[in-house]
mmCIF file of C-alpha atoms in Angstrom:
data_model
loop_
_atom_site.group_PDB
_atom_site.id
_atom_site.type_symbol
_atom_site.label_atom_id
_atom_site.label_comp_id
_atom_site.label_asym_id
_atom_site.label_seq_id
_atom_site.Cartn_x
_atom_site.Cartn_y
_atom_site.Cartn_z
ATOM 1 C CA UNK A 300 0.000 0.000 0.000
ATOM 2 C CA UNK A 301 2.807 2.404 0.885
ATOM 3 C CA UNK A 302 4.602 1.734 -2.409
ATOM 4 C CA UNK A 303 1.561 1.179 -4.636
ATOM 5 C CA UNK A 304 2.446 -2.446 -5.344
ATOM 6 C CA UNK A 305 0.348 -5.620 -5.140
ATOM 7 C CA UNK A 306 2.038 -9.015 -4.692
ATOM 8 C CA UNK A 307 -0.689 -11.609 -4.315
ATOM 9 C CA UNK A 308 0.251 -14.941 -5.998
ATOM 10 C CA UNK A 309 -2.604 -16.845 -4.314
ATOM 11 C CA UNK A 310 -5.312 -14.259 -5.117
ATOM 12 C CA UNK A 311 -6.324 -13.655 -1.513
ATOM 13 C CA UNK A 312 -6.047 -9.869 -1.232
ATOM 14 C CA UNK A 313 -9.143 -7.720 -1.721
ATOM 15 C CA UNK A 314 -7.399 -5.494 -4.287
ATOM 16 C CA UNK A 315 -6.557 -7.021 -7.666
ATOM 17 C CA UNK A 316 -5.805 -6.095 -11.258
ATOM 18 C CA UNK A 317 -8.909 -5.715 -13.438
ATOM 19 C CA UNK A 318 -8.498 -8.200 -16.259
ATOM 20 C CA UNK A 319 -5.562 -7.425 -18.550
ATOM 21 C CA UNK A 320 -5.678 -3.669 -17.908
ATOM 22 C CA UNK A 321 -3.225 -1.656 -15.844
ATOM 23 C CA UNK A 322 -5.934 -0.558 -13.427
ATOM 24 C CA UNK A 323 -6.856 -2.181 -10.128
ATOM 25 C CA UNK A 324 -10.165 -2.628 -8.361
ATOM 26 C CA UNK A 325 -11.608 -3.392 -4.946
ATOM 27 C CA UNK A 326 -13.137 -6.887 -4.615
ATOM 28 C CA UNK A 327 -15.801 -6.577 -1.930
ATOM 29 C CA UNK A 328 -16.284 -10.346 -1.584
ATOM 30 C CA UNK A 329 -12.654 -10.756 -0.464
ATOM 31 C CA UNK A 330 -12.774 -8.122 2.283
ATOM 32 C CA UNK A 331 -12.448 -9.788 5.731
ATOM 33 C CA UNK A 332 -15.567 -9.552 7.876
ATOM 34 C CA UNK A 333 -13.747 -7.548 10.567
ATOM 35 C CA UNK A 334 -12.735 -4.794 8.089
ATOM 36 C CA UNK A 335 -15.474 -2.446 6.913
ATOM 37 C CA UNK A 336 -15.878 -1.638 3.226
ATOM 38 C CA UNK A 337 -15.141 2.006 4.043
ATOM 39 C CA UNK A 338 -11.736 1.099 5.503
ATOM 40 C CA UNK A 339 -11.041 -1.310 2.640
ATOM 41 C CA UNK A 340 -11.821 1.488 0.213
ATOM 42 C CA UNK A 341 -9.350 3.735 2.069
ATOM 43 C CA UNK A 342 -6.658 1.065 1.693
ATOM 44 C CA UNK A 343 -7.416 0.921 -2.024
ATOM 45 C CA UNK A 344 -7.420 4.716 -2.332
ATOM 46 C CA UNK A 345 -3.991 5.068 -0.703
ATOM 47 C CA UNK A 346 -2.352 2.310 -2.746
ATOM 48 C CA UNK A 347 -3.947 3.276 -6.047
ATOM 49 C CA UNK A 348 -3.092 6.963 -5.605
ATOM 50 C CA UNK A 349 0.534 6.139 -4.843
ATOM 51 C CA UNK A 350 0.676 3.806 -7.851
ATOM 52 C CA UNK A 351 -0.871 6.304 -10.263
ATOM 53 C CA UNK A 352 1.245 9.258 -9.254
ATOM 54 C CA UNK A 353 4.546 7.463 -8.618
ATOM 55 C CA UNK A 354 4.819 5.209 -11.660
ATOM 56 C CA UNK A 355 4.138 7.558 -14.550
ATOM 57 C CA UNK A 356 5.644 7.906 -18.007
ATOM 58 C CA UNK A 357 7.127 11.305 -17.153
ATOM 59 C CA UNK A 358 9.187 9.930 -14.269
ATOM 60 C CA UNK A 359 7.836 12.509 -11.830
ATOM 61 C CA UNK A 360 8.714 12.600 -8.147
ATOM 62 C CA UNK A 361 6.906 10.047 -5.925
ATOM 63 C CA UNK A 362 3.717 11.343 -4.331
ATOM 64 C CA UNK A 363 4.976 10.434 -0.858
ATOM 65 C CA UNK A 364 8.097 11.932 0.658
ATOM 66 C CA UNK A 365 10.661 9.669 2.309
ATOM 67 C CA UNK A 366 9.421 10.980 5.659
ATOM 68 C CA UNK A 367 5.849 9.939 4.852
ATOM 69 C CA UNK A 368 7.010 6.483 3.802
ATOM 70 C CA UNK A 369 9.015 5.967 6.993
ATOM 71 C CA UNK A 370 6.069 7.143 9.106
ATOM 72 C CA UNK A 371 3.623 4.807 7.310
ATOM 73 C CA UNK A 372 5.955 1.818 7.468
ATOM 74 C CA UNK A 373 6.635 2.374 11.166
ATOM 75 C CA UNK A 374 2.889 2.613 11.920
ATOM 76 C CA UNK A 375 2.096 -0.577 9.998
ATOM 77 C CA UNK A 376 4.973 -2.487 11.591
ATOM 78 C CA UNK A 377 3.776 -1.364 15.020
ATOM 79 C CA UNK A 378 0.329 -2.782 14.230
ATOM 80 C CA UNK A 379 1.828 -6.018 12.958
ATOM 81 C CA UNK A 380 3.856 -6.467 16.164
ATOM 82 C CA UNK A 381 0.779 -6.451 18.407
ATOM 83 C CA UNK A 382 -0.121 -9.871 19.874
ATOM 84 C CA UNK A 383 -3.775 -9.320 18.926
ATOM 85 C CA UNK A 384 -4.985 -7.443 15.855
ATOM 86 C CA UNK A 385 -6.478 -4.120 16.974
ATOM 87 C CA UNK A 386 -9.097 -3.022 14.465
ATOM 88 C CA UNK A 387 -9.541 0.432 16.011
ATOM 89 C CA UNK A 388 -5.828 1.217 15.779
ATOM 90 C CA UNK A 389 -5.791 -0.180 12.238
ATOM 91 C CA UNK A 390 -8.686 2.064 11.170
ATOM 92 C CA UNK A 391 -7.003 5.068 12.796
ATOM 93 C CA UNK A 392 -3.700 4.448 10.962
ATOM 94 C CA UNK A 393 -5.432 3.924 7.606
ATOM 95 C CA UNK A 394 -7.489 7.101 8.122
ATOM 96 C CA UNK A 395 -4.366 9.181 8.773
ATOM 97 C CA UNK A 396 -2.626 7.676 5.732
ATOM 98 C CA UNK A 397 -5.614 8.483 3.549
ATOM 99 C CA UNK A 398 -5.707 12.100 4.735
ATOM 100 C CA UNK A 399 -2.005 12.606 3.966
ATOM 101 C CA UNK A 400 -2.217 10.942 0.535
ATOM 102 C CA UNK A 401 -5.384 12.892 -0.333
ATOM 103 C CA UNK A 402 -3.607 16.174 0.446
ATOM 104 C CA UNK A 403 -0.649 15.184 -1.758
ATOM 105 C CA UNK A 404 -3.026 14.034 -4.490
ATOM 106 C CA UNK A 405 -4.889 17.322 -4.464
ATOM 107 C CA UNK A 406 -1.671 19.294 -4.701
ATOM 108 C CA UNK A 407 -0.319 17.149 -7.527
ATOM 109 C CA UNK A 408 -3.449 16.992 -9.689
ATOM 110 C CA UNK A 409 -5.454 20.114 -8.803
ATOM 111 C CA UNK A 410 -2.667 22.613 -8.144
ATOM 112 C CA UNK A 411 0.356 21.438 -10.148
ATOM 113 C CA UNK A 412 -1.675 19.750 -12.876
ATOM 114 C CA UNK A 413 -4.094 22.718 -13.105
ATOM 115 C CA UNK A 414 -7.117 20.426 -13.196
ATOM 116 C CA UNK A 415 -9.588 23.336 -13.041
ATOM 117 C CA UNK A 416 -8.139 24.822 -16.272
ATOM 118 C CA UNK A 417 -8.496 21.500 -18.072
ATOM 119 C CA UNK A 418 -12.083 21.056 -16.893
ATOM 120 C CA UNK A 419 -12.821 24.597 -18.073
ATOM 121 C CA UNK A 420 -11.273 23.739 -21.464
ATOM 122 C CA UNK A 421 -13.461 20.625 -21.747
ATOM 123 C CA UNK A 422 -16.472 22.833 -21.052
ATOM 124 C CA UNK A 423 -15.369 25.394 -23.653
ATOM 125 C CA UNK A 424 -14.567 22.965 -26.452
ATOM 126 C CA UNK A 425 -16.211 19.578 -25.892
ATOM 127 C CA UNK A 426 -19.359 21.088 -24.380
ATOM 128 C CA UNK A 427 -19.166 24.033 -26.811
ATOM 129 C CA UNK A 428 -19.402 26.763 -24.175
ATOM 130 C CA UNK A 429 -17.302 29.096 -26.382
ATOM 131 C CA UNK A 430 -20.311 29.919 -28.492
ATOM 132 C CA UNK A 431 -18.698 32.621 -30.645
ATOM 133 C CA UNK A 432 -15.861 30.306 -31.663
ATOM 134 C CA UNK A 433 -18.135 27.384 -32.516
ATOM 135 C CA UNK A 434 -20.543 29.607 -34.398
ATOM 136 C CA UNK A 435 -17.630 30.910 -36.480
ATOM 137 C CA UNK A 436 -16.343 27.393 -37.148
ATOM 138 C CA UNK A 437 -19.713 25.940 -38.118
ATOM 139 C CA UNK A 438 -20.307 28.892 -40.437
ATOM 140 C CA UNK A 439 -16.842 28.523 -42.003
ATOM 141 C CA UNK A 440 -17.258 24.775 -42.495
ATOM 142 C CA UNK A 441 -20.832 24.906 -43.811
ATOM 143 C CA UNK A 442 -19.866 24.395 -47.448
ATOM 144 C CA UNK A 443 -17.477 21.551 -46.615
ATOM 145 C CA UNK A 444 -19.977 19.761 -44.383
ATOM 146 C CA UNK A 445 -22.676 19.978 -47.061
ATOM 147 C CA UNK A 446 -20.645 17.482 -49.132
ATOM 148 C CA UNK A 447 -19.821 13.854 -48.457
ATOM 149 C CA UNK A 448 -16.457 13.456 -46.674
ATOM 150 C CA UNK A 449 -13.495 12.905 -48.985
ATOM 151 C CA UNK A 450 -10.107 11.350 -48.301
ATOM 152 C CA UNK A 451 -8.577 14.632 -47.104
ATOM 153 C CA UNK A 452 -11.703 15.768 -45.225
ATOM 154 C CA UNK A 453 -10.107 15.591 -41.780
ATOM 155 C CA UNK A 454 -7.210 17.809 -42.883
ATOM 156 C CA UNK A 455 -9.564 20.347 -44.479
ATOM 157 C CA UNK A 456 -11.745 20.356 -41.387
ATOM 158 C CA UNK A 457 -8.810 21.124 -39.098
ATOM 159 C CA UNK A 458 -7.663 23.986 -41.344
ATOM 160 C CA UNK A 459 -11.086 25.589 -40.914
ATOM 161 C CA UNK A 460 -10.904 24.789 -37.208
ATOM 162 C CA UNK A 461 -7.641 26.726 -36.907
ATOM 163 C CA UNK A 462 -8.967 29.608 -39.023
ATOM 164 C CA UNK A 463 -11.985 29.987 -36.745
ATOM 165 C CA UNK A 464 -9.627 29.934 -33.752
ATOM 166 C CA UNK A 465 -7.533 32.716 -35.303
ATOM 167 C CA UNK A 466 -10.601 34.877 -35.794
ATOM 168 C CA UNK A 467 -11.454 34.436 -32.114
ATOM 169 C CA UNK A 468 -7.862 34.885 -30.852
ATOM 170 C CA UNK A 469 -7.624 31.281 -29.651
ATOM 171 C CA UNK A 470 -4.798 30.023 -31.862
ATOM 172 C CA UNK A 471 -2.181 30.948 -29.248
ATOM 173 C CA UNK A 472 -4.058 29.486 -26.292
ATOM 174 C CA UNK A 473 -2.160 26.494 -24.902
ATOM 175 C CA UNK A 474 -5.238 24.431 -24.031
ATOM 176 C CA UNK A 475 -6.868 25.070 -27.406
ATOM 177 C CA UNK A 476 -3.730 23.647 -29.026
ATOM 178 C CA UNK A 477 -4.494 20.347 -27.299
ATOM 179 C CA UNK A 478 -7.657 20.057 -29.427
ATOM 180 C CA UNK A 479 -7.737 18.277 -32.794
ATOM 181 C CA UNK A 480 -10.778 17.252 -34.808
ATOM 182 C CA UNK A 481 -10.879 13.603 -35.847
ATOM 183 C CA UNK A 482 -13.144 12.113 -38.481
ATOM 184 C CA UNK A 483 -14.227 8.578 -37.670
ATOM 185 C CA UNK A 484 -15.557 6.200 -40.267
ATOM 186 C CA UNK A 485 -19.290 6.655 -40.674
ATOM 187 C CA UNK A 486 -21.396 3.912 -39.112
ATOM 188 C CA UNK A 487 -24.815 2.622 -40.153
ATOM 189 C CA UNK A 488 -26.120 3.716 -36.746
ATOM 190 C CA UNK A 489 -25.209 7.372 -37.383
ATOM 191 C CA UNK A 490 -28.273 9.654 -37.697
ATOM 192 C CA UNK A 491 -28.916 10.710 -41.315
ATOM 193 C CA UNK A 492 -28.493 14.415 -40.525
ATOM 194 C CA UNK A 493 -24.753 13.897 -39.866
ATOM 195 C CA UNK A 494 -24.186 13.439 -43.600
ATOM 196 C CA UNK A 495 -21.416 10.928 -42.908
ATOM 197 C CA UNK A 496 -19.466 13.425 -40.776
ATOM 198 C CA UNK A 497 -18.771 11.353 -37.667
ATOM 199 C CA UNK A 498 -16.660 14.020 -35.957
ATOM 200 C CA UNK A 499 -14.989 13.756 -32.573
ATOM 201 C CA UNK A 500 -12.823 16.263 -30.732
ATOM 202 C CA UNK A 501 -9.577 14.806 -29.460
ATOM 203 C CA UNK A 502 -8.228 16.527 -26.345
ATOM 204 C CA UNK A 503 -4.670 15.638 -25.390
ATOM 205 C CA UNK A 504 -4.381 14.818 -21.706
ATOM 206 C CA UNK A 505 -1.010 14.795 -19.985
ATOM 207 C CA UNK A 506 0.258 13.601 -16.633
ATOM 208 C CA UNK A 507 -0.887 14.053 -13.894
ATOM 209 C CA UNK A 508 -4.350 15.069 -15.164
ATOM 210 C CA UNK A 509 -4.638 11.826 -17.161
ATOM 211 C CA UNK A 510 -4.610 9.961 -13.835
ATOM 212 C CA UNK A 511 -7.915 11.674 -13.035
ATOM 213 C CA UNK A 512 -9.545 12.075 -16.454
ATOM 214 C CA UNK A 513 -9.523 8.853 -18.460
ATOM 215 C CA UNK A 514 -10.129 8.166 -22.134
ATOM 216 C CA UNK A 515 -13.527 6.720 -21.187
ATOM 217 C CA UNK A 516 -14.447 10.091 -19.697
ATOM 218 C CA UNK A 517 -13.489 11.891 -22.902
ATOM 219 C CA UNK A 518 -15.553 9.390 -24.903
ATOM 220 C CA UNK A 519 -18.596 10.420 -22.867
ATOM 221 C CA UNK A 520 -17.791 14.082 -23.438
ATOM 222 C CA UNK A 521 -17.554 13.348 -27.161
ATOM 223 C CA UNK A 522 -21.007 11.790 -27.263
ATOM 224 C CA UNK A 523 -22.382 15.099 -25.994
ATOM 225 C CA UNK A 524 -20.094 17.033 -28.350
ATOM 226 C CA UNK A 525 -21.317 15.195 -31.456
ATOM 227 C CA UNK A 526 -24.930 15.773 -30.502
ATOM 228 C CA UNK A 527 -24.379 19.478 -29.799
ATOM 229 C CA UNK A 528 -22.274 19.973 -32.926
ATOM 230 C CA UNK A 529 -24.912 18.634 -35.308
ATOM 231 C CA UNK A 530 -27.651 20.401 -33.352
ATOM 232 C CA UNK A 531 -25.911 23.733 -33.963
ATOM 233 C CA UNK A 532 -25.386 22.820 -37.624
ATOM 234 C CA UNK A 533 -29.120 22.298 -38.075
ATOM 235 C CA UNK A 534 -29.828 25.557 -36.236
ATOM 236 C CA UNK A 535 -27.588 27.380 -38.711
ATOM 237 C CA UNK A 536 -29.322 25.759 -41.690
ATOM 238 C CA UNK A 537 -32.725 26.832 -40.393
ATOM 239 C CA UNK A 538 -31.462 30.390 -39.926
ATOM 240 C CA UNK A 539 -30.023 30.417 -43.443
ATOM 241 C CA UNK A 540 -33.288 29.093 -44.850
ATOM 242 C CA UNK A 541 -35.153 31.934 -43.131
ATOM 243 C CA UNK A 542 -32.675 34.525 -44.379
ATOM 244 C CA UNK A 543 -32.967 33.167 -47.939
ATOM 245 C CA UNK A 544 -36.750 33.417 -47.905
ATOM 246 C CA UNK A 545 -36.620 36.924 -46.480
ATOM 247 C CA UNK A 546 -34.465 38.094 -49.383
ATOM 248 C CA UNK A 547 -36.816 36.717 -52.008
ATOM 249 C CA UNK A 548 -39.436 39.006 -53.536
ATOM 250 C CA UNK A 549 -42.648 37.017 -53.159
ATOM 251 C CA UNK A 550 -46.172 37.951 -54.158
ATOM 252 C CA UNK A 551 -49.199 37.316 -51.957
ATOM 253 C CA UNK A 552 -49.968 33.928 -53.545
ATOM 254 C CA UNK A 553 -46.392 32.663 -53.145
ATOM 255 C CA UNK A 554 -46.326 33.792 -49.530
ATOM 256 C CA UNK A 555 -49.563 31.906 -48.842
ATOM 257 C CA UNK A 556 -48.132 28.747 -50.436
ATOM 258 C CA UNK A 557 -44.989 28.995 -48.266
ATOM 259 C CA UNK A 558 -46.860 29.720 -45.034
ATOM 260 C CA UNK A 559 -46.878 26.048 -43.975
ATOM 261 C CA UNK A 560 -43.126 25.812 -44.566
ATOM 262 C CA UNK A 561 -42.508 29.002 -42.577
ATOM 263 C CA UNK A 562 -44.529 27.727 -39.631
ATOM 264 C CA UNK A 563 -42.662 24.405 -39.755
ATOM 265 C CA UNK A 564 -39.304 26.199 -39.835
ATOM 266 C CA UNK A 565 -40.354 28.414 -36.936
ATOM 267 C CA UNK A 566 -41.431 25.434 -34.807
ATOM 268 C CA UNK A 567 -38.274 23.476 -35.643
ATOM 269 C CA UNK A 568 -36.099 26.465 -34.810
ATOM 270 C CA UNK A 569 -37.947 27.025 -31.509
ATOM 271 C CA UNK A 570 -37.479 23.376 -30.564
ATOM 272 C CA UNK A 571 -33.760 23.369 -31.361
ATOM 273 C CA UNK A 572 -33.140 26.712 -29.643
ATOM 274 C CA UNK A 573 -34.755 25.458 -26.442
ATOM 275 C CA UNK A 574 -33.042 22.086 -26.653
ATOM 276 C CA UNK A 575 -29.673 23.775 -27.104
ATOM 277 C CA UNK A 576 -30.305 26.249 -24.271
ATOM 278 C CA UNK A 577 -31.516 23.772 -21.672
ATOM 279 C CA UNK A 578 -29.285 20.801 -22.603
#
C-alpha cells in the first residue's frame, strides 16, 4: 500500500488487477468480515493513488516523501507487532494515511496539474461553451460539411478549425492547441443528418491530469459534443433558410403557399433553440 504495489500470488487480497488492464479494483467479496468496506476502500485509495502518481511515463517525483514512507511503514509495523490485531488502531492508521495521501493528491493533480483549467477547457470545447468560436467554425465549415467526406476531409476540417480559432484569438491558447478534430468512419447507426461526418474532438491529456480524467471520460464528453455539434449545424441551416426566404421578392400567392413551410421552420427552430439552451 505504501509503495503502490500488489504481490498476491494466491489471489487472496481484496485489491486485484482488473483483467488485462493496468488498473486495479476493490473486490468486496474478499474483504475480511472484521474490516469495513469504508476502511477497505481507504486502503485501495492510498495504494492506487501512490501507484498512479509514482509510476508515470514522465518519471515525476513520488507522491509520498521519504518521511511519509518511513512514518507509514513504522505505523504498519507497530500494528503487525501487536499480539492481537487491533481493528480500532488499524482504522485510525489507515485514516491518517488516507488524509495525507489525499492532500498530496490534491496538490499534484489540482494545483500542479491545473485540473480546473483543463475542466474549463473541456467545457469550452467539448461542451461548446465558447459559443462565438463554434458559431464561427460551423459557419466557415458549412460548405465543406454539405458534401460527403473525402479522403482529405479531416485535414480540411482542421484547417477551418484553426482559421476559426484565429478569428477568435484562440490560436495561441495552450489548451486550445491540445484540441484536434478527428473524423471517424461513418457507421450505419449514425443519424442521417450527420451526412457521414462522424466528428470527434480529441483533447490531449497529460500527466498528472490523465490519472484523473480517463479516455472513457473523454468518450462520454464526445457523445455530448457530437450531438451538440450537429444540433448547432441544423440551427444554422434553419437560420439560413429563413434569411434566404426573407431576401426573395414574393407575391401574396407565393407567400400563402410557403406559409406552412414558414410555420414548420419556426417550430423546428424554436425546438432546437430550447433544446440547445436547456441541454
